[in-house]
Amino acid sequence: MESLDVRQVSYFLAVVEHGGFGRAASALEVAQPTLSQSVRALERELGADLFHRVSHGVVLSSAGRAFIGPARQVLRGIAAARQSVDSGGRSGLSLDLVTVPVLAVHPGAALVGSFLRANPTMFVRIDEPDTDDQLHLLVRDGQSELGLSHLPLPHLGLDVIELGVQELWLAFPPGTDVGTDKAVPLTRLDGRDVIGVPRSSWQRGFVERALRDQGVRTRLAVEAAPREAVVPLVLGGVGAAFVLRESAETAAGLGAVVRPTDPPLRQAYGLVHRPGPLSTATRAFVAHARAFCGSG
């Protein structure tokens, strides 16, 4: 196979990221037939269809999904090579970050925001794995250069930079009597209705293990995939929910009764990446994250 055409690779990724040939062509400011022909040429070069062309647009084939990681590695390698001979600064550099929703909210939003204020010419792409367990695989396989993950990790040979600790609090419907203690014992949840997040998430497994360790059995009243629905469901009287401490403070302002738990529910988080050199943008983000989170 001849060396890949970088433009074809970038066109392929544009179709993936914009969800179709038309939107990708508009974003790239190229004619749609030109983009389609380039992707077809790439498919011939690879010997596989990267997309299934269907009546309502395109969907990734299994070969296309497998090619996303290598394609991003190709573009990161080209960017690194250009940067090594370019003294013009960081203009146009991009960062690929994969994280789960609970970490994307905190500390991800504030961390990325402060990074871009310090580096206004950079571009950050934030991906979400299909399940929380897949995050480490996306980093290991090169689909994303950097992950923001709960710790500890499975043994996948990734380098880890610990940044801080997340804490879950309990939020109860307005008017709930939870006693006068500052922290609510998990045993007080026995027999109560609770609002949960999907089983594939880190938070669900973490909470269920903690409840099991205390011999507590709850009734799952609602499983809420949209995380932004959890606090409104609590305020609506559905039941109690485990939420980030930062979200609990917001919920309290809206009338929910919020408390830390006894024992505390805390877990470390940090950045993960494959061993070896990092791109310029990723090195800058790692350094910024260390300073932002006070991790040295």
Coordinates of C-alpha atoms in Angstrom, one line a residue:
M1 CA 0.0 0.0 0.0
E2 CA 1.3 3.4 -0.9
S3 CA 1.7 6.1 1.7
L4 CA -1.6 7.6 2.8
D5 CA -2.7 11.0 1.4
V6 CA -3.0 13.3 4.4
R7 CA -5.8 15.3 2.8
Q8 CA -7.9 12.2 2.3
V9 CA -7.4 11.2 5.9
S10 CA -8.4 14.6 7.1
Y11 CA -11.5 14.5 4.9
F12 CA -12.5 11.1 6.3
L13 CA -12.2 12.5 9.9
A14 CA -14.3 15.5 8.9
V15 CA -17.1 13.3 7.7
V16 CA -17.0 11.4 11.0
E17 CA -16.9 14.5 13.1
H18 CA -19.6 16.4 11.2
G19 CA -21.9 13.4 10.7
G20 CA -22.1 13.5 6.9
F21 CA -20.5 14.5 3.6
G22 CA -22.6 17.6 3.2
R23 CA -21.8 19.1 6.6
A24 CA -18.2 18.1 6.3
A25 CA -17.9 19.8 2.9
S26 CA -19.5 23.0 4.2
A27 CA -17.1 23.0 7.2
L28 CA -14.1 22.5 5.0
E29 CA -15.3 24.9 2.4
V30 CA -14.8 22.3 -0.4
A31 CA -17.2 21.0 -3.0
Q32 CA -19.0 17.9 -1.8
P33 CA -18.1 15.8 -4.9
T34 CA -14.5 16.6 -4.3
L35 CA -14.7 15.4 -0.7
S36 CA -16.6 12.3 -1.7
Q37 CA -14.1 11.4 -4.4
S38 CA -11.2 11.8 -2.0
V39 CA -12.8 9.5 0.6
R40 CA -13.6 6.9 -2.2
A41 CA -9.9 7.1 -3.2
L42 CA -8.9 6.5 0.4
E43 CA -11.3 3.5 0.6
R44 CA -9.7 2.0 -2.6
E45 CA -6.2 2.6 -1.1
L46 CA -7.2 0.8 2.1
G47 CA -9.2 -1.9 0.4
A48 CA -12.3 -1.4 2.6
D49 CA -15.5 0.7 2.7
L50 CA -15.2 3.2 5.6
F51 CA -18.8 4.2 5.4
H52 CA -22.1 2.5 4.6
R53 CA -24.0 4.8 2.2
V54 CA -27.7 4.7 3.3
S55 CA -30.8 6.5 2.2
H56 CA -30.5 9.1 5.1
G57 CA -26.8 9.7 4.8
V58 CA -23.8 7.6 5.9
V59 CA -22.9 5.5 8.9
L60 CA -19.4 4.2 9.8
S61 CA -18.6 0.7 8.8
S62 CA -16.6 -1.6 11.2
A63 CA -13.5 -0.8 9.1
G64 CA -14.3 3.0 9.5
R65 CA -14.6 2.7 13.2
A66 CA -11.3 0.8 13.4
F67 CA -9.6 3.5 11.2
I68 CA -10.5 6.5 13.4
G69 CA -7.7 6.0 15.8
P70 CA -4.9 5.4 13.2
A71 CA -6.3 8.4 11.2
R72 CA -6.0 10.7 14.2
Q73 CA -2.5 9.4 14.9
V74 CA -1.5 10.2 11.3
L75 CA -2.7 13.8 11.7
R76 CA -1.1 14.2 15.1
G77 CA 2.2 13.0 13.6
I78 CA 2.0 15.4 10.8
A79 CA 1.2 18.3 13.2
A80 CA 4.2 17.3 15.4
A81 CA 6.5 17.2 12.4
R82 CA 5.4 20.6 11.3
Q83 CA 5.7 22.0 14.8
S84 CA 9.3 20.7 15.1
V85 CA 10.4 23.0 12.2
D86 CA 8.0 25.8 12.8
S87 CA 9.0 28.7 15.2
G88 CA 5.7 30.4 14.8
G89 CA 4.1 29.2 18.0
R90 CA 1.1 27.0 18.6
S91 CA -1.4 28.4 16.2
G92 CA -3.8 25.8 14.8
L93 CA -2.8 23.0 17.1
S94 CA -5.5 20.6 18.3
L95 CA -6.0 18.3 21.3
D96 CA -8.0 15.1 21.4
L97 CA -9.4 14.4 24.9
V98 CA -11.8 11.5 25.8
T99 CA -13.7 11.6 29.1
V100 CA -16.9 10.4 30.7
P101 CA -19.8 12.8 31.4
V102 CA -19.3 13.1 35.2
L103 CA -15.6 14.2 34.7
A104 CA -16.5 16.3 31.6
V105 CA -18.6 18.4 34.0
H106 CA -16.1 18.6 36.8
P107 CA -13.2 19.3 36.5
G108 CA -13.3 19.0 32.7
A109 CA -15.3 22.1 31.8
A110 CA -13.3 24.5 34.0
L111 CA -10.0 22.8 33.1
V112 CA -10.6 23.1 29.3
G113 CA -11.9 26.6 29.7
S114 CA -8.9 27.9 31.5
F115 CA -6.6 26.1 29.1
L116 CA -8.2 27.8 26.1
R117 CA -8.1 31.2 27.7
A118 CA -4.3 30.6 28.2
N119 CA -4.0 29.2 24.6
P120 CA -6.7 30.9 22.5
T121 CA -5.4 29.6 19.2
M122 CA -5.8 25.9 20.1
F123 CA -8.7 23.6 19.4
V124 CA -9.9 20.9 21.7
R125 CA -12.0 17.9 20.6
I126 CA -13.8 16.2 23.5
D127 CA -15.0 12.6 22.9
E128 CA -17.2 10.4 25.0
P129 CA -16.8 6.6 25.1
D130 CA -19.9 4.4 24.5
T131 CA -19.4 3.1 28.0
D132 CA -17.1 4.3 30.8
D133 CA -15.0 1.1 30.6
Q134 CA -14.1 1.9 26.9
L135 CA -12.3 5.1 27.7
H136 CA -9.0 3.4 28.4
L137 CA -9.2 1.4 25.2
L138 CA -9.8 4.5 23.1
V139 CA -6.5 5.9 24.5
R140 CA -4.6 2.7 24.3
D141 CA -5.7 2.2 20.6
G142 CA -4.8 5.8 19.7
Q143 CA -8.3 7.1 18.9
S144 CA -7.7 9.8 21.5
E145 CA -4.2 10.9 22.6
L146 CA -5.4 11.8 26.1
G147 CA -8.0 10.6 28.6
L148 CA -9.5 12.2 31.7
S149 CA -10.4 9.1 33.8
H150 CA -11.2 7.9 37.2
L151 CA -8.4 6.0 38.9
P152 CA -7.0 3.4 39.4
L153 CA -6.8 2.0 35.9
P154 CA -7.1 -1.5 34.4
H155 CA -3.6 -2.8 33.6
L156 CA -3.4 -1.5 30.0
G157 CA 0.1 -0.1 30.1
L158 CA -1.0 3.6 30.1
D159 CA 0.9 6.4 31.9
V160 CA -1.1 8.1 34.6
I161 CA -1.0 11.7 36.0
E162 CA -3.2 11.9 39.1
L163 CA -4.9 15.3 39.4
G164 CA -7.4 15.2 42.2
V165 CA -10.3 13.5 43.9
Q166 CA -14.1 13.6 43.2
E167 CA -16.7 13.4 45.9
L168 CA -20.3 12.3 45.6
W169 CA -22.9 13.8 47.9
L170 CA -26.6 12.9 48.4
A171 CA -29.4 15.1 47.1
F172 CA -32.9 14.6 48.5
P173 CA -36.3 16.1 47.5
P174 CA -37.2 19.4 49.2
G175 CA -38.4 19.0 52.7
T176 CA -36.9 15.5 53.3
D177 CA -36.0 14.9 56.9
V178 CA -32.4 13.6 57.0
G179 CA -31.7 14.3 60.6
T180 CA -29.4 16.8 62.1
D181 CA -26.0 15.1 61.4
K182 CA -23.8 16.9 58.9
A183 CA -23.2 13.6 57.0
V184 CA -25.9 11.1 56.1
P185 CA -25.1 7.5 56.9
L186 CA -25.6 5.3 53.8
T187 CA -27.7 3.0 55.9
R188 CA -30.4 5.7 56.0
L189 CA -31.0 4.9 52.3
D190 CA -32.1 1.3 53.1
G191 CA -35.5 0.8 51.4
R192 CA -35.6 4.3 49.8
D193 CA -36.3 5.2 46.2
V194 CA -33.3 6.4 44.4
I195 CA -32.5 7.9 41.0
G196 CA -29.6 6.1 39.2
V197 CA -27.4 6.6 36.2
P198 CA -26.9 3.9 33.5
R199 CA -25.3 0.6 34.6
S200 CA -22.4 1.1 32.2
S201 CA -21.2 4.2 34.0
W202 CA -18.4 4.5 36.6
Q203 CA -20.7 6.2 39.1
R204 CA -23.3 3.4 39.0
G205 CA -20.8 0.7 39.9
F206 CA -19.0 2.9 42.5
V207 CA -22.3 3.6 44.3
E208 CA -23.6 0.1 44.2
R209 CA -20.4 -1.3 45.7
A210 CA -20.5 1.3 48.5
L211 CA -24.2 0.4 49.3
R212 CA -23.4 -3.3 49.1
D213 CA -20.5 -2.9 51.6
Q214 CA -23.0 -1.2 54.0
G215 CA -25.6 -3.9 53.5
V216 CA -28.0 -1.3 52.0
R217 CA -30.8 -2.2 49.6
T218 CA -32.5 0.6 47.6
R219 CA -35.2 0.7 45.0
L220 CA -34.2 2.1 41.6
A221 CA -37.1 4.4 40.8
V222 CA -35.6 6.0 37.7
E223 CA -32.6 5.3 35.6
A224 CA -31.6 8.6 34.0
A225 CA -29.2 8.5 31.0
P226 CA -29.3 12.3 30.6
R227 CA -27.3 13.4 33.6
E228 CA -28.8 16.9 33.5
A229 CA -32.2 15.3 34.4
V230 CA -31.0 13.9 37.8
V231 CA -31.3 17.1 39.8
P232 CA -34.8 18.1 38.3
L233 CA -36.0 14.6 39.2
V234 CA -34.8 15.0 42.7
L235 CA -36.6 18.4 42.9
G236 CA -39.7 16.7 41.5
G237 CA -39.8 14.4 44.4
V238 CA -38.9 11.1 42.7
G239 CA -36.2 10.1 45.2
A240 CA -32.7 10.6 46.4
A241 CA -29.7 10.7 44.0
F242 CA -25.9 10.7 44.3
V243 CA -24.5 13.8 42.6
L244 CA -21.1 15.5 42.5
R245 CA -20.4 17.8 45.4
E246 CA -20.4 20.8 43.0
S247 CA -23.8 19.8 41.6
A248 CA -25.1 19.3 45.1
E249 CA -24.3 22.9 45.9
T250 CA -26.4 24.0 42.9
A251 CA -29.2 21.6 43.8
A252 CA -29.3 23.1 47.3
G253 CA -29.8 26.5 45.9
L254 CA -32.9 25.2 44.1
G255 CA -34.4 23.7 47.2
A256 CA -33.0 20.2 47.4
V257 CA -31.7 18.8 50.8
V258 CA -28.0 17.9 50.3
R259 CA -25.5 16.2 52.5
P260 CA -22.2 14.5 52.3
T261 CA -22.2 10.7 53.0
D262 CA -20.9 8.6 55.8
P263 CA -18.6 7.0 54.9
P264 CA -17.5 9.5 52.3
L265 CA -17.7 8.5 48.6
R266 CA -14.4 9.8 47.0
Q267 CA -12.4 8.6 44.0
A268 CA -9.2 9.8 42.4
Y269 CA -9.1 11.0 38.8
G270 CA -6.4 12.0 36.4
L271 CA -5.0 12.1 32.9
V272 CA -4.0 9.0 31.0
H273 CA -2.0 8.5 27.8
R274 CA 0.1 6.0 26.0
P275 CA 3.8 5.8 26.9
G276 CA 6.1 7.9 24.7
P277 CA 6.3 11.4 23.3
L278 CA 3.2 13.6 23.3
S279 CA 2.1 16.1 20.8
T280 CA 2.8 19.8 21.5
A281 CA -0.8 20.5 22.4
T282 CA -1.1 17.5 24.7
R283 CA 2.1 18.4 26.5
A284 CA 0.8 21.9 27.0
F285 CA -2.5 20.6 28.3
V286 CA -0.9 18.2 30.7
A287 CA 1.3 21.0 32.1
H288 CA -1.7 23.3 32.4
A289 CA -3.8 20.6 34.2
R290 CA -1.0 19.9 36.7
A291 CA -0.9 23.6 37.6
F292 CA -4.7 24.1 37.5
C293 CA -5.3 21.1 39.8
G294 CA -2.3 21.8 42.0
S295 CA -0.8 18.4 41.4
G296 CA 2.8 19.6 40.9

